[in-house]
PDB file of C-alpha atoms in Angstrom:
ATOM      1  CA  UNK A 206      33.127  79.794  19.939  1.00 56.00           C
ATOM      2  CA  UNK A 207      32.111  83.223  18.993  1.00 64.00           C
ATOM      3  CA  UNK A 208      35.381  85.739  18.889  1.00 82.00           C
ATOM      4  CA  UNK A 209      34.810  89.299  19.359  1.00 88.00           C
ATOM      5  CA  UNK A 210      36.442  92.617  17.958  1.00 92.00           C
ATOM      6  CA  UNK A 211      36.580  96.033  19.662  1.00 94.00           C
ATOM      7  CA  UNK A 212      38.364  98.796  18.415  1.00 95.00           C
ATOM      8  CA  UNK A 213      42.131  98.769  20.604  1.00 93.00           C
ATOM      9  CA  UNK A 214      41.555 102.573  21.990  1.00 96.00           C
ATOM     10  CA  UNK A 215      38.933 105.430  21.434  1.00 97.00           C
ATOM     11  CA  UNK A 216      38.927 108.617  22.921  1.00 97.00           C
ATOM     12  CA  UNK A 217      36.156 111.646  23.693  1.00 97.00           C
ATOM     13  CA  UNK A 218      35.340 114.725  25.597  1.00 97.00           C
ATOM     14  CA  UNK A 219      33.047 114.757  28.763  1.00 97.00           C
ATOM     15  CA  UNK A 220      29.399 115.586  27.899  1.00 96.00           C
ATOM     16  CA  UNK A 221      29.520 113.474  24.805  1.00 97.00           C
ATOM     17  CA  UNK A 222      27.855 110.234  23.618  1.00 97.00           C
ATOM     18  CA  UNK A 223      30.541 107.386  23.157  1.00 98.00           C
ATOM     19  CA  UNK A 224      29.578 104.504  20.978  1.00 98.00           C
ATOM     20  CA  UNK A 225      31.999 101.253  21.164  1.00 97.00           C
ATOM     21  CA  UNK A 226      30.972  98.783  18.491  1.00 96.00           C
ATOM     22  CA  UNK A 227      32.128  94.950  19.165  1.00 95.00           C
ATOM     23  CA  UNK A 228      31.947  92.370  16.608  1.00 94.00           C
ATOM     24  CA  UNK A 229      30.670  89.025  16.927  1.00 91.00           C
ATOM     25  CA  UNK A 230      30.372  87.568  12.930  1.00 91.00           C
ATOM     26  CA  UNK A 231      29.685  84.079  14.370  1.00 88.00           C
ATOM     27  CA  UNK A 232      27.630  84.428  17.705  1.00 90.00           C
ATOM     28  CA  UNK A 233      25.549  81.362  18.206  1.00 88.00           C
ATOM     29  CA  UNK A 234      21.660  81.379  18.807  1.00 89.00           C
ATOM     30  CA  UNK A 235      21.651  80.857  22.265  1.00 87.00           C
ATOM     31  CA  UNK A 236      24.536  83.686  23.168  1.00 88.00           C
ATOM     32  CA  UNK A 237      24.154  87.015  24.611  1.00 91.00           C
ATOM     33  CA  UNK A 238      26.345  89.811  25.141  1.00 92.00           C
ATOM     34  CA  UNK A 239      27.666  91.253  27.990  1.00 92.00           C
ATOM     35  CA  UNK A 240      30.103  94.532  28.794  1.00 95.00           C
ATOM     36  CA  UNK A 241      32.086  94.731  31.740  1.00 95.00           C
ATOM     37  CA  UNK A 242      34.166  98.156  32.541  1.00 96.00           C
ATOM     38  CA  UNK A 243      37.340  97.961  33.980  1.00 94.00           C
ATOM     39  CA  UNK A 244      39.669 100.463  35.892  1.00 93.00           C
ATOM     40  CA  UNK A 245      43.460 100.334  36.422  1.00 88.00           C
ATOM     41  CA  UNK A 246      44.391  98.057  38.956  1.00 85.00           C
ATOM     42  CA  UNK A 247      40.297  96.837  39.677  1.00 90.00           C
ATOM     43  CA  UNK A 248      38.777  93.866  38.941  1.00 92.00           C
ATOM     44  CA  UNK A 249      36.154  94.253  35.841  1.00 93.00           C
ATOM     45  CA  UNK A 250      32.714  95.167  36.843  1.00 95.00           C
ATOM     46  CA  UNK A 251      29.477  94.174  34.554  1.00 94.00           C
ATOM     47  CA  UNK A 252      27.752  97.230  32.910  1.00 95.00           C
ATOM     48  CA  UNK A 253      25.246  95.552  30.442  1.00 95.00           C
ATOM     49  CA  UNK A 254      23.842  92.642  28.629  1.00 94.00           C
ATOM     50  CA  UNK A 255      21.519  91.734  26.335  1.00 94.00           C
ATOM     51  CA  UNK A 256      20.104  88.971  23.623  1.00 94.00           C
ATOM     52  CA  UNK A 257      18.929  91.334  21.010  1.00 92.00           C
ATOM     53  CA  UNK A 258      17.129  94.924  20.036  1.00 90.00           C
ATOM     54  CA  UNK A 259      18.225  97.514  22.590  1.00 95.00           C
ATOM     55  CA  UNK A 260      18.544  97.007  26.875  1.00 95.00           C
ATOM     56  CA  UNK A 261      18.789 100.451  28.934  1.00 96.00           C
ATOM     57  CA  UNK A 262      19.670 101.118  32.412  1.00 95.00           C
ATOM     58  CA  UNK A 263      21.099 103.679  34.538  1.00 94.00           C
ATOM     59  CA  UNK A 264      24.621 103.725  32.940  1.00 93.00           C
ATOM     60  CA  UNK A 265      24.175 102.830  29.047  1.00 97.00           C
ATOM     61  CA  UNK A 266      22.764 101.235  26.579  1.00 97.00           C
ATOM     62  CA  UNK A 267      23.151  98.086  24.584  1.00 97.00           C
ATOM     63  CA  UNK A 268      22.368  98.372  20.831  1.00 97.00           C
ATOM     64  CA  UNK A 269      21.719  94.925  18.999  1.00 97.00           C
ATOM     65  CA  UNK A 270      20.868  94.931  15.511  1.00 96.00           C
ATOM     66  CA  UNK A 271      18.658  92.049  13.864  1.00 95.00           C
ATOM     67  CA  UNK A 272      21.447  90.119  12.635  1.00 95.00           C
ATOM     68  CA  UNK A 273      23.298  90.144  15.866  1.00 95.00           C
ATOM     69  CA  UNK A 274      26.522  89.964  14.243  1.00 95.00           C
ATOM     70  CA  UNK A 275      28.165  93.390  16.267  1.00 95.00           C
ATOM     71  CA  UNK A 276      26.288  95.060  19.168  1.00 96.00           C
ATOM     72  CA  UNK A 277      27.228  98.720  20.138  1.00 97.00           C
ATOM     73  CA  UNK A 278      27.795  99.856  23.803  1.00 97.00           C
ATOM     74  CA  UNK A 279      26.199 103.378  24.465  1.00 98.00           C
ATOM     75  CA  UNK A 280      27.757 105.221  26.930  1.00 97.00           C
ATOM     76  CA  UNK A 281      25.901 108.838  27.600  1.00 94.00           C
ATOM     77  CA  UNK A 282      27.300 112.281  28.271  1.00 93.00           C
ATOM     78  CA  UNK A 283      30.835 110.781  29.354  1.00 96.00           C
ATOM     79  CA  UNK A 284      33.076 112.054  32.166  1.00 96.00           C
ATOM     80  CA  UNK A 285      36.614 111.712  33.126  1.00 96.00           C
ATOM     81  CA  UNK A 286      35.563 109.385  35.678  1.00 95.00           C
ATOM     82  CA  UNK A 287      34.088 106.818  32.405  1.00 96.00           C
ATOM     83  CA  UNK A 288      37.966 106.657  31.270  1.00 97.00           C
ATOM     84  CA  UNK A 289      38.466 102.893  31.573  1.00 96.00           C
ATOM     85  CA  UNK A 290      38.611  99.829  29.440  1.00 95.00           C
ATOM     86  CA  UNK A 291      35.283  98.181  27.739  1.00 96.00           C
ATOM     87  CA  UNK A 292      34.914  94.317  27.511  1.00 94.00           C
ATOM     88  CA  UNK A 293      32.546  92.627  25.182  1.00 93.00           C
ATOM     89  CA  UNK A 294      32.096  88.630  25.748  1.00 89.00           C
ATOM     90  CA  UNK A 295      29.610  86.652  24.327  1.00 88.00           C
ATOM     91  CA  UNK A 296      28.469  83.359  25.643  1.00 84.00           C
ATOM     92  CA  UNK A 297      25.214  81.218  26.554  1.00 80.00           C
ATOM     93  CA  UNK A 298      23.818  80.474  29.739  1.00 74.00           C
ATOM     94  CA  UNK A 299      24.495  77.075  28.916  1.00 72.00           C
ATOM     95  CA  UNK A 300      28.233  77.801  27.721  1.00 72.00           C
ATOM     96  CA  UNK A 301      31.744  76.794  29.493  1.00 75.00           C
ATOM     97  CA  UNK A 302      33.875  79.108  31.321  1.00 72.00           C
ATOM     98  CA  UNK A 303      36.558  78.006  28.865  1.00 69.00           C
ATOM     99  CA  UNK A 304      34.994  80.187  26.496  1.00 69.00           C
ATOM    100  CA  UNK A 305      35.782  83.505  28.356  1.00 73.00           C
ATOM    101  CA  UNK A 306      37.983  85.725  26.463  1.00 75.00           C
ATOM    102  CA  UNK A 307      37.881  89.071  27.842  1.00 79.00           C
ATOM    103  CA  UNK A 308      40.477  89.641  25.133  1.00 76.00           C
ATOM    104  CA  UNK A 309      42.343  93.342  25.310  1.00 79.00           C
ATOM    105  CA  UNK A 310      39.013  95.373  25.391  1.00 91.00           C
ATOM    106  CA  UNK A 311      38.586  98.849  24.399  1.00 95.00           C
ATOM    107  CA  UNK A 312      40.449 101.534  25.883  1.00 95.00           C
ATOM    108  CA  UNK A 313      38.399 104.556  26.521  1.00 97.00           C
ATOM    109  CA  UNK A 314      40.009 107.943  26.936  1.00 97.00           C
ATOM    110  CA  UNK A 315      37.615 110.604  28.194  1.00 97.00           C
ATOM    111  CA  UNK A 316      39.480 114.334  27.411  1.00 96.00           C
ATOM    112  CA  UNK A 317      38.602 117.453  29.606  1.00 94.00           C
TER     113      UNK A 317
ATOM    114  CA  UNK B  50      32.653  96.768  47.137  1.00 86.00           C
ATOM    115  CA  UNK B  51      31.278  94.030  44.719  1.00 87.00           C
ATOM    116  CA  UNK B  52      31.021  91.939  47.996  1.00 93.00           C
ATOM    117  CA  UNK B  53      34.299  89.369  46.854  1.00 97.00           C
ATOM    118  CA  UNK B  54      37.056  89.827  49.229  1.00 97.00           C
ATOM    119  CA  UNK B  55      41.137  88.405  48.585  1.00 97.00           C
ATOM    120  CA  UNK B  56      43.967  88.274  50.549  1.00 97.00           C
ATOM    121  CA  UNK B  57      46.712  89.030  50.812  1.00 97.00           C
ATOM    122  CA  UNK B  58      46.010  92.239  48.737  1.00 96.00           C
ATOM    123  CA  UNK B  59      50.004  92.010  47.919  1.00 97.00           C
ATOM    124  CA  UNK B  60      52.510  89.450  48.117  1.00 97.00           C
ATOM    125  CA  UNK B  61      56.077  89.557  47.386  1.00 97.00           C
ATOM    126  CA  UNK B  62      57.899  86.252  46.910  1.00 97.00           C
ATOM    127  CA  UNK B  63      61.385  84.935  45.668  1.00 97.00           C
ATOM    128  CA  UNK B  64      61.386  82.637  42.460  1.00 98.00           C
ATOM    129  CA  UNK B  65      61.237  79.269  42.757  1.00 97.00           C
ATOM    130  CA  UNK B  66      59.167  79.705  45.974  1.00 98.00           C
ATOM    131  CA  UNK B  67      54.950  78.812  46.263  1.00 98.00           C
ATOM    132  CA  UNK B  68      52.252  81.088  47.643  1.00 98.00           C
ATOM    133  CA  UNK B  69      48.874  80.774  48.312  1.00 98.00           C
ATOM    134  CA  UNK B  70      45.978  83.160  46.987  1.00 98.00           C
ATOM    135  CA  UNK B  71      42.545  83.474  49.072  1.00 98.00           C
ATOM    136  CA  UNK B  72      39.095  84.483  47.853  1.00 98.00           C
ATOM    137  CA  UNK B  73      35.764  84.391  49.459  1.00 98.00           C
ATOM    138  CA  UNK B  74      32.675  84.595  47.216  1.00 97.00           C
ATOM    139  CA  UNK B  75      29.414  86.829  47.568  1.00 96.00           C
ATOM    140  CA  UNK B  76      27.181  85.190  49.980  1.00 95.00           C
ATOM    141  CA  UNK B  77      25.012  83.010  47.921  1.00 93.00           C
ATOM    142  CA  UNK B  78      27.453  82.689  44.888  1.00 94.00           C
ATOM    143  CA  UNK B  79      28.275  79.242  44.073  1.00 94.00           C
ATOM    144  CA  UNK B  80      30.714  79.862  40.931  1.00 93.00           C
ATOM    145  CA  UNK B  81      34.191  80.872  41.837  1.00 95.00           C
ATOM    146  CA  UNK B  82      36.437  81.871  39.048  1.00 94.00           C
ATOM    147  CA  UNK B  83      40.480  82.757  38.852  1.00 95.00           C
ATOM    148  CA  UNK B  84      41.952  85.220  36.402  1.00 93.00           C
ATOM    149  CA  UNK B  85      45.756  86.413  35.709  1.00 94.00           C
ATOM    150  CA  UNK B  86      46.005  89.613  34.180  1.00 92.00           C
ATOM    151  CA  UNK B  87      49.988  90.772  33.334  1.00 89.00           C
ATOM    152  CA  UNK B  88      50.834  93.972  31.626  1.00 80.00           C
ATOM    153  CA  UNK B  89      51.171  91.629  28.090  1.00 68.00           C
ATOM    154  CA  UNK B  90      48.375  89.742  28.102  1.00 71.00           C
ATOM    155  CA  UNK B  91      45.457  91.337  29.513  1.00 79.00           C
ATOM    156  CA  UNK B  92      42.489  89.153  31.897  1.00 85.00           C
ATOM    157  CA  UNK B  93      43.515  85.487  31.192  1.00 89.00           C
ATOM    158  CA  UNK B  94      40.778  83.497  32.663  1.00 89.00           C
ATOM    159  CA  UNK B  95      42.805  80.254  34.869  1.00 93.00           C
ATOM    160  CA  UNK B  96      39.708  78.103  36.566  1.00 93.00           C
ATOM    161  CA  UNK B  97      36.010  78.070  37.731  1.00 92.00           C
ATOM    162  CA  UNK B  98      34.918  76.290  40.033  1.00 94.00           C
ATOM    163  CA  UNK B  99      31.341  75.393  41.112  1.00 92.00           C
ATOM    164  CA  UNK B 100      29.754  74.396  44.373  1.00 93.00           C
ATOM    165  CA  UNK B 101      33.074  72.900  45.554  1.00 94.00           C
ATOM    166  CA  UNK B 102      33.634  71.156  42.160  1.00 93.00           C
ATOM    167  CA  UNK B 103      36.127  72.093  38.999  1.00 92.00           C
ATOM    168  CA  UNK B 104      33.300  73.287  35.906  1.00 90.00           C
ATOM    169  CA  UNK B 105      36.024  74.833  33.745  1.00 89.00           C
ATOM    170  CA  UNK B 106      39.488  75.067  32.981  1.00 90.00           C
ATOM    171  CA  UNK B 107      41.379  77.984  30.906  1.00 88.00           C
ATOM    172  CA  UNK B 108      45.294  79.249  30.617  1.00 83.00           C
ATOM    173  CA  UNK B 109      46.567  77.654  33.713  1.00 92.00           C
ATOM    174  CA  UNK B 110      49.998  76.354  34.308  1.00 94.00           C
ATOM    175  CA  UNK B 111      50.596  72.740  35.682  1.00 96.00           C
ATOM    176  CA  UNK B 112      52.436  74.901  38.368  1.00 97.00           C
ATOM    177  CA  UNK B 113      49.503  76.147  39.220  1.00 97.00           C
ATOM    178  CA  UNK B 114      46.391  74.645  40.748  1.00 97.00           C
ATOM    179  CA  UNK B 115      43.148  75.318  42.674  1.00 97.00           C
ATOM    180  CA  UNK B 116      39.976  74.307  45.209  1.00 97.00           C
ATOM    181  CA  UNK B 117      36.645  75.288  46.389  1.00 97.00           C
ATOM    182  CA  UNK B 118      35.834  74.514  49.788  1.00 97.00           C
ATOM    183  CA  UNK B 119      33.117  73.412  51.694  1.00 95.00           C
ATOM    184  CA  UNK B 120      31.992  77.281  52.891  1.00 95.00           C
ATOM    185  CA  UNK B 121      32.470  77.993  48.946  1.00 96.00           C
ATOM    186  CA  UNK B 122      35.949  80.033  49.640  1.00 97.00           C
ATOM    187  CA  UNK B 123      38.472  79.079  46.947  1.00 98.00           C
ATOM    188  CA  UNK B 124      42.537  78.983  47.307  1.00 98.00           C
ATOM    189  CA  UNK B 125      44.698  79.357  44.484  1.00 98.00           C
ATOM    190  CA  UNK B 126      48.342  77.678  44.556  1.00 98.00           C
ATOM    191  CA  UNK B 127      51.226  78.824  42.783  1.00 98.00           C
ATOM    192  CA  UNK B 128      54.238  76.971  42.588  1.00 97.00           C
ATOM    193  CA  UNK B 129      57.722  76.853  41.524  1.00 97.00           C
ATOM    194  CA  UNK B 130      57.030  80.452  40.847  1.00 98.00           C
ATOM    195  CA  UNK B 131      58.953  82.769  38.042  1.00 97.00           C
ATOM    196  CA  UNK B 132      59.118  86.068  37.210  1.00 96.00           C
ATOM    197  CA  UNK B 133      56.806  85.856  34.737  1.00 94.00           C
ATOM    198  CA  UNK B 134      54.109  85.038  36.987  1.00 96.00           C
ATOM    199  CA  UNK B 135      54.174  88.795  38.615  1.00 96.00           C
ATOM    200  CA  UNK B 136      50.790  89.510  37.678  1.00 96.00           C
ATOM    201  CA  UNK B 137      47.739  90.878  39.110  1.00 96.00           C
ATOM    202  CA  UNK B 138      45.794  87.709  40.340  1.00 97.00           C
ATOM    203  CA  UNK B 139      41.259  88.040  40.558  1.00 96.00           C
ATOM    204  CA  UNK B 140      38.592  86.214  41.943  1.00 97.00           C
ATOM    205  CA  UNK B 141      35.405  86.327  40.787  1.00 95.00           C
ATOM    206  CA  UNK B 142      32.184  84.745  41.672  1.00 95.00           C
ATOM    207  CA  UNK B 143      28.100  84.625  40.271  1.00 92.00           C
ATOM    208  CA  UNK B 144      25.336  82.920  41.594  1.00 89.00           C
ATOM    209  CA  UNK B 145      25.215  80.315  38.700  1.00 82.00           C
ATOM    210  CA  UNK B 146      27.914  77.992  36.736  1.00 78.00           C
ATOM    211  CA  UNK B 147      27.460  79.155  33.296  1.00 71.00           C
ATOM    212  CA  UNK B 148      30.558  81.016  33.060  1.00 65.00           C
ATOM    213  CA  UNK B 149      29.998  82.843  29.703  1.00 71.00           C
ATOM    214  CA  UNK B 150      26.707  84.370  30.727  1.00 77.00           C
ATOM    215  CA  UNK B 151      26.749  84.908  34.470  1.00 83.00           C
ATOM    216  CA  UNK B 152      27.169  88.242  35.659  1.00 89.00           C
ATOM    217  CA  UNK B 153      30.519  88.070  37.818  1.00 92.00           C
ATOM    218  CA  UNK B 154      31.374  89.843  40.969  1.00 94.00           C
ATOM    219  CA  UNK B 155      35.507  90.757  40.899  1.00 95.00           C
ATOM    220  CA  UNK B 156      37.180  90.756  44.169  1.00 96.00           C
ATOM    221  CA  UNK B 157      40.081  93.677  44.648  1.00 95.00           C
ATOM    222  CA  UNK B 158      42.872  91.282  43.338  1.00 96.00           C
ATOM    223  CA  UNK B 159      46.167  89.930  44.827  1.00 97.00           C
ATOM    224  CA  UNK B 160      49.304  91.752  43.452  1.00 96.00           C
ATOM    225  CA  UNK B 161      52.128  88.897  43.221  1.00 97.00           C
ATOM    226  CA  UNK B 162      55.531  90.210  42.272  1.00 97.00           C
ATOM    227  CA  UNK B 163      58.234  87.984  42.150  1.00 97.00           C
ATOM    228  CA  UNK B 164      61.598  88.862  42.663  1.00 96.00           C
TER     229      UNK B 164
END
């Protein structure tokens, strides 16, 4: 059962690039990584995922390096609107629900 | 709208008493899934359920209990409530069963206090 760690909180100004790193030391071959964003008092919503290298779309990017042991979440020019929390899981397609641990995520501040 | 829909959107309840949560997946989702998230302890994942069946089981109390029906809507029971239970209740569903990798859909959430 890979366990993941995010930093607790991390804070920025709009217009900037925001990096959140995750760790994943024992991620198994068959796991990927997903980020979900989550707003006070809403239900998560999924932002990203990927297996390894780097995944792009319309709201950030996924950074995975060779040994897949961390992956960063890329989150261009920020606004206030991007102030949420940040969830890193990592599971199979294969693997059991009972391995979902969105755990306490990363708290994103996004300052004026 | 992620297309998952719960009711009630609140409930307020007495200890001791049981209640009934409601979800109703995305059409074409088969994987239903039940989280608790309190002020302490962040998204707790409770149950999934797939295609009517239980696939997975996480935090969830004896007190507590679920099912999938037929049309794929899912009903979570709480019983013998306390006040620790106050929580902010989700649904979520995906298309397939593998929880871990499955993108999931969130629903609004139920807001249970209990007095």
């Amino acid at each position: 059962l890979a366990k993941t760690t995010q930093p607790i909180s991390m804070d920025s100004y709009e217009g900037q690039e925001v990096n959140i790193t995750c760790s994943h030391n024992n991620i198994a071959t068959n796991d990927y990584i997903t980020w979900y964003q989550q707003f006070p008092s809403q239900g998560p919503r999924f932002i990203i995922q990927g297996y390894k290298t780097k995944v792009t779309n319309e709201v950030a990017s996924l950074f995975i390096p060779a040994d897949r042991k961390s992956s960063t979440l890329s989150l261009p020019r920020v606004s206030l609107s991007d102030t949420a929390v940040y969830y890193c899981l990592v599971g199979s397609p294969r693997g059991s629900a009972r391995q979902l641990t969105f755990g306490s995520g990363t708290q994103l501040t996004v300052l004026p | 709208d992620s297309g998952v829909t719960q009711t009630p959107k609140h409930l307020i309840t007495a200890t001791g008493q049981r209640v009934t949560l409601r979800c109703s997946p995305r059409s074409g989702d088969l994987s239903v899934y039940w989280y608790q998230q309190s002020l302490d302890q962040g998204l707790q994942f409770l149950i999934q359920y797939y295609n009517g069946e239980e696939r997975a089981k996480g935090n969830i109390l004896e007190r507590f209990s679920a099912q999938q029906f037929p049309d794929l809507h899912s009903e979570l029971n709480l019983s013998s409530l306390e006040l620790g239970d106050s929580a902010l209740y989700f649904c979520a569903s995906s298309v397939g069963g593998g929880g871990t990798y499955n993108e999931q859909f969130f629903g609004p959430g139920t807001r249970l206090t209990v007095l």
